[in-house]
Amino acid sequence: MKLKGFIFDLDGTLINSLPVVHASFRNTLIKYIGREYSSKELASLFGPSEEGIFRKLFPDSWEESLQFYLDEYDRIHAQYAEPFPGVREALALLKERGIRLAIVSGKGPGSMEISLKHSGLKPFFEVIITGSEYGASKPEHIQQVLKAWNYLPEDVAYVGDIAYDVKAAKEVGVLPISAIWAETAQVQKVLDMNPAFAFDNVEAFIEWIKQVV
């Protein structure tokens, strides 16, 4: 296996930010709709970036509601600032081995910047692509990274925590690696998609890097 680049998802893969996302959405929807959304209702919103979600929910006040969300996201994120234990070591090891690193996430640019600020991970990545307002778009964005690097799909791995990440990686032809170490991971749904590799802890991922990359 001759990998030259790794593309990572962010939420639930590098940092434990999904609780921040959910709490920030709940607080924003309570303020602007007047009731608390269930976890199932929240999940039904996801796909577009936050900009797309708020444009759809509040066409006449989406900028105000988005800013409230980002303020909440920044405030709550302080409790979840650290990346998952071992993530910095894994990224540093990949860099030491000459591997190029990128992020492809469904997050909007505002929340991405906040997460990178709190986690301190930004210096590891040369390409960072955020989500689309119009819906899930990871295959297209993975292809953008391949084009920027001038790499073939077989040169690159995509590491994510959800079933859709495996599907997107396979659609493009990059190596699908599943990070199922977060408490929020839907492990069986991910494994049912048959990723090439799946790791339930970062230490095992690091050992795999040492042996394979």
PDB file of C-alpha atoms in Angstrom, residues 108-200:
ATOM      1  CA  GLY A 108     -19.739  25.346   7.522  1.00  0.00           C
ATOM      2  CA  PRO A 109     -16.724  27.687   7.491  1.00  0.00           C
ATOM      3  CA  GLY A 110     -17.691  29.474  10.713  1.00  0.00           C
ATOM      4  CA  SER A 111     -17.932  26.381  12.901  1.00  0.00           C
ATOM      5  CA  MET A 112     -14.872  24.866  11.210  1.00  0.00           C
ATOM      6  CA  GLU A 113     -12.781  27.887  12.165  1.00  0.00           C
ATOM      7  CA  ILE A 114     -14.033  27.716  15.757  1.00  0.00           C
ATOM      8  CA  SER A 115     -13.234  23.994  16.034  1.00  0.00           C
ATOM      9  CA  LEU A 116      -9.760  24.454  14.590  1.00  0.00           C
ATOM     10  CA  LYS A 117      -9.158  27.356  16.969  1.00  0.00           C
ATOM     11  CA  HIS A 118     -10.156  25.379  20.051  1.00  0.00           C
ATOM     12  CA  SER A 119      -8.420  22.140  19.028  1.00  0.00           C
ATOM     13  CA  GLY A 120      -5.218  23.695  17.683  1.00  0.00           C
ATOM     14  CA  LEU A 121      -5.174  21.242  14.768  1.00  0.00           C
ATOM     15  CA  LYS A 122      -5.132  23.708  11.865  1.00  0.00           C
ATOM     16  CA  PRO A 123      -1.326  23.657  11.304  1.00  0.00           C
ATOM     17  CA  PHE A 124      -1.438  19.959  10.392  1.00  0.00           C
ATOM     18  CA  PHE A 125      -3.602  20.484   7.305  1.00  0.00           C
ATOM     19  CA  GLU A 126      -2.740  22.060   3.971  1.00  0.00           C
ATOM     20  CA  VAL A 127      -6.252  21.769   2.494  1.00  0.00           C
ATOM     21  CA  ILE A 128      -9.500  22.335   4.434  1.00  0.00           C
ATOM     22  CA  ILE A 129     -12.824  22.050   2.607  1.00  0.00           C
ATOM     23  CA  THR A 130     -16.089  22.772   4.386  1.00  0.00           C
ATOM     24  CA  GLY A 131     -19.592  21.584   3.548  1.00  0.00           C
ATOM     25  CA  SER A 132     -22.133  22.743   1.008  1.00  0.00           C
ATOM     26  CA  GLU A 133     -25.273  24.743   1.774  1.00  0.00           C
ATOM     27  CA  TYR A 134     -27.180  22.473  -0.601  1.00  0.00           C
ATOM     28  CA  GLY A 135     -26.565  19.050   0.916  1.00  0.00           C
ATOM     29  CA  ALA A 136     -24.017  16.338   1.592  1.00  0.00           C
ATOM     30  CA  SER A 137     -21.169  16.740  -0.888  1.00  0.00           C
ATOM     31  CA  LYS A 138     -18.170  14.754   0.340  1.00  0.00           C
ATOM     32  CA  PRO A 139     -17.425  12.833  -2.891  1.00  0.00           C
ATOM     33  CA  GLU A 140     -17.149  16.096  -4.818  1.00  0.00           C
ATOM     34  CA  HIS A 141     -14.981  17.642  -2.115  1.00  0.00           C
ATOM     35  CA  ILE A 142     -12.708  14.602  -1.848  1.00  0.00           C
ATOM     36  CA  GLN A 143     -12.207  14.884  -5.601  1.00  0.00           C
ATOM     37  CA  GLN A 144     -11.261  18.548  -5.146  1.00  0.00           C
ATOM     38  CA  VAL A 145      -8.472  17.498  -2.790  1.00  0.00           C
ATOM     39  CA  LEU A 146      -7.252  14.854  -5.241  1.00  0.00           C
ATOM     40  CA  LYS A 147      -7.154  17.500  -7.968  1.00  0.00           C
ATOM     41  CA  ALA A 148      -5.289  19.974  -5.724  1.00  0.00           C
ATOM     42  CA  TRP A 149      -2.709  17.325  -4.885  1.00  0.00           C
ATOM     43  CA  ASN A 150      -2.663  15.795  -8.394  1.00  0.00           C
ATOM     44  CA  TYR A 151      -3.053  12.357  -6.790  1.00  0.00           C
ATOM     45  CA  LEU A 152      -4.947   9.310  -7.992  1.00  0.00           C
ATOM     46  CA  PRO A 153      -7.732   7.971  -5.737  1.00  0.00           C
ATOM     47  CA  GLU A 154      -5.633   4.921  -4.845  1.00  0.00           C
ATOM     48  CA  ASP A 155      -2.967   7.264  -3.439  1.00  0.00           C
ATOM     49  CA  VAL A 156      -5.298   8.598  -0.740  1.00  0.00           C
ATOM     50  CA  ALA A 157      -7.323   7.448   2.285  1.00  0.00           C
ATOM     51  CA  TYR A 158     -10.426   9.085   3.744  1.00  0.00           C
ATOM     52  CA  VAL A 159     -10.944   8.721   7.498  1.00  0.00           C
ATOM     53  CA  GLY A 160     -14.428   9.354   8.907  1.00  0.00           C
ATOM     54  CA  ASP A 161     -16.781   8.223  11.640  1.00  0.00           C
ATOM     55  CA  ILE A 162     -20.133   7.607   9.894  1.00  0.00           C
ATOM     56  CA  ALA A 163     -21.516   5.229   7.267  1.00  0.00           C
ATOM     57  CA  TYR A 164     -21.817   8.052   4.726  1.00  0.00           C
ATOM     58  CA  ASP A 165     -18.055   8.628   4.974  1.00  0.00           C
ATOM     59  CA  VAL A 166     -17.413   5.057   3.824  1.00  0.00           C
ATOM     60  CA  LYS A 167     -19.924   5.463   0.988  1.00  0.00           C
ATOM     61  CA  ALA A 168     -18.349   8.748  -0.135  1.00  0.00           C
ATOM     62  CA  ALA A 169     -14.830   7.290  -0.061  1.00  0.00           C
ATOM     63  CA  LYS A 170     -15.885   4.255  -2.092  1.00  0.00           C
ATOM     64  CA  GLU A 171     -17.698   6.445  -4.610  1.00  0.00           C
ATOM     65  CA  VAL A 172     -14.471   8.318  -5.334  1.00  0.00           C
ATOM     66  CA  GLY A 173     -12.203   5.280  -5.062  1.00  0.00           C
ATOM     67  CA  VAL A 174     -10.079   6.379  -2.100  1.00  0.00           C
ATOM     68  CA  LEU A 175      -9.338   3.972   0.744  1.00  0.00           C
ATOM     69  CA  PRO A 176     -12.230   4.054   3.269  1.00  0.00           C
ATOM     70  CA  ILE A 177     -11.026   4.022   6.882  1.00  0.00           C
ATOM     71  CA  SER A 178     -13.528   4.206   9.724  1.00  0.00           C
ATOM     72  CA  ALA A 179     -12.790   5.940  13.006  1.00  0.00           C
ATOM     73  CA  ILE A 180     -15.306   4.438  15.439  1.00  0.00           C
ATOM     74  CA  TRP A 181     -13.632   5.591  18.632  1.00  0.00           C
ATOM     75  CA  ALA A 182     -16.141   8.304  19.603  1.00  0.00           C
ATOM     76  CA  GLU A 183     -18.947   7.510  22.026  1.00  0.00           C
ATOM     77  CA  THR A 184     -21.283   8.956  19.373  1.00  0.00           C
ATOM     78  CA  ALA A 185     -20.175   6.419  16.717  1.00  0.00           C
ATOM     79  CA  GLN A 186     -22.939   4.259  15.229  1.00  0.00           C
ATOM     80  CA  VAL A 187     -20.600   1.297  15.047  1.00  0.00           C
ATOM     81  CA  GLN A 188     -22.791  -1.322  13.363  1.00  0.00           C
ATOM     82  CA  LYS A 189     -24.071   1.084  10.695  1.00  0.00           C
ATOM     83  CA  VAL A 190     -20.458   1.924   9.860  1.00  0.00           C
ATOM     84  CA  LEU A 191     -19.271  -1.687   9.790  1.00  0.00           C
ATOM     85  CA  ASP A 192     -22.207  -2.676   7.592  1.00  0.00           C
ATOM     86  CA  MET A 193     -20.693  -0.418   4.904  1.00  0.00           C
ATOM     87  CA  ASN A 194     -17.540  -2.592   4.890  1.00  0.00           C
ATOM     88  CA  PRO A 195     -14.746  -0.044   5.292  1.00  0.00           C
ATOM     89  CA  ALA A 196     -11.281  -1.258   4.332  1.00  0.00           C
ATOM     90  CA  PHE A 197     -10.151  -0.704   7.929  1.00  0.00           C
ATOM     91  CA  ALA A 198     -11.984   0.256  11.123  1.00  0.00           C
ATOM     92  CA  PHE A 199     -10.410   1.337  14.398  1.00  0.00           C
ATOM     93  CA  ASP A 200     -12.192   1.601  17.725  1.00  0.00           C
TER      94      ASP A 200
END
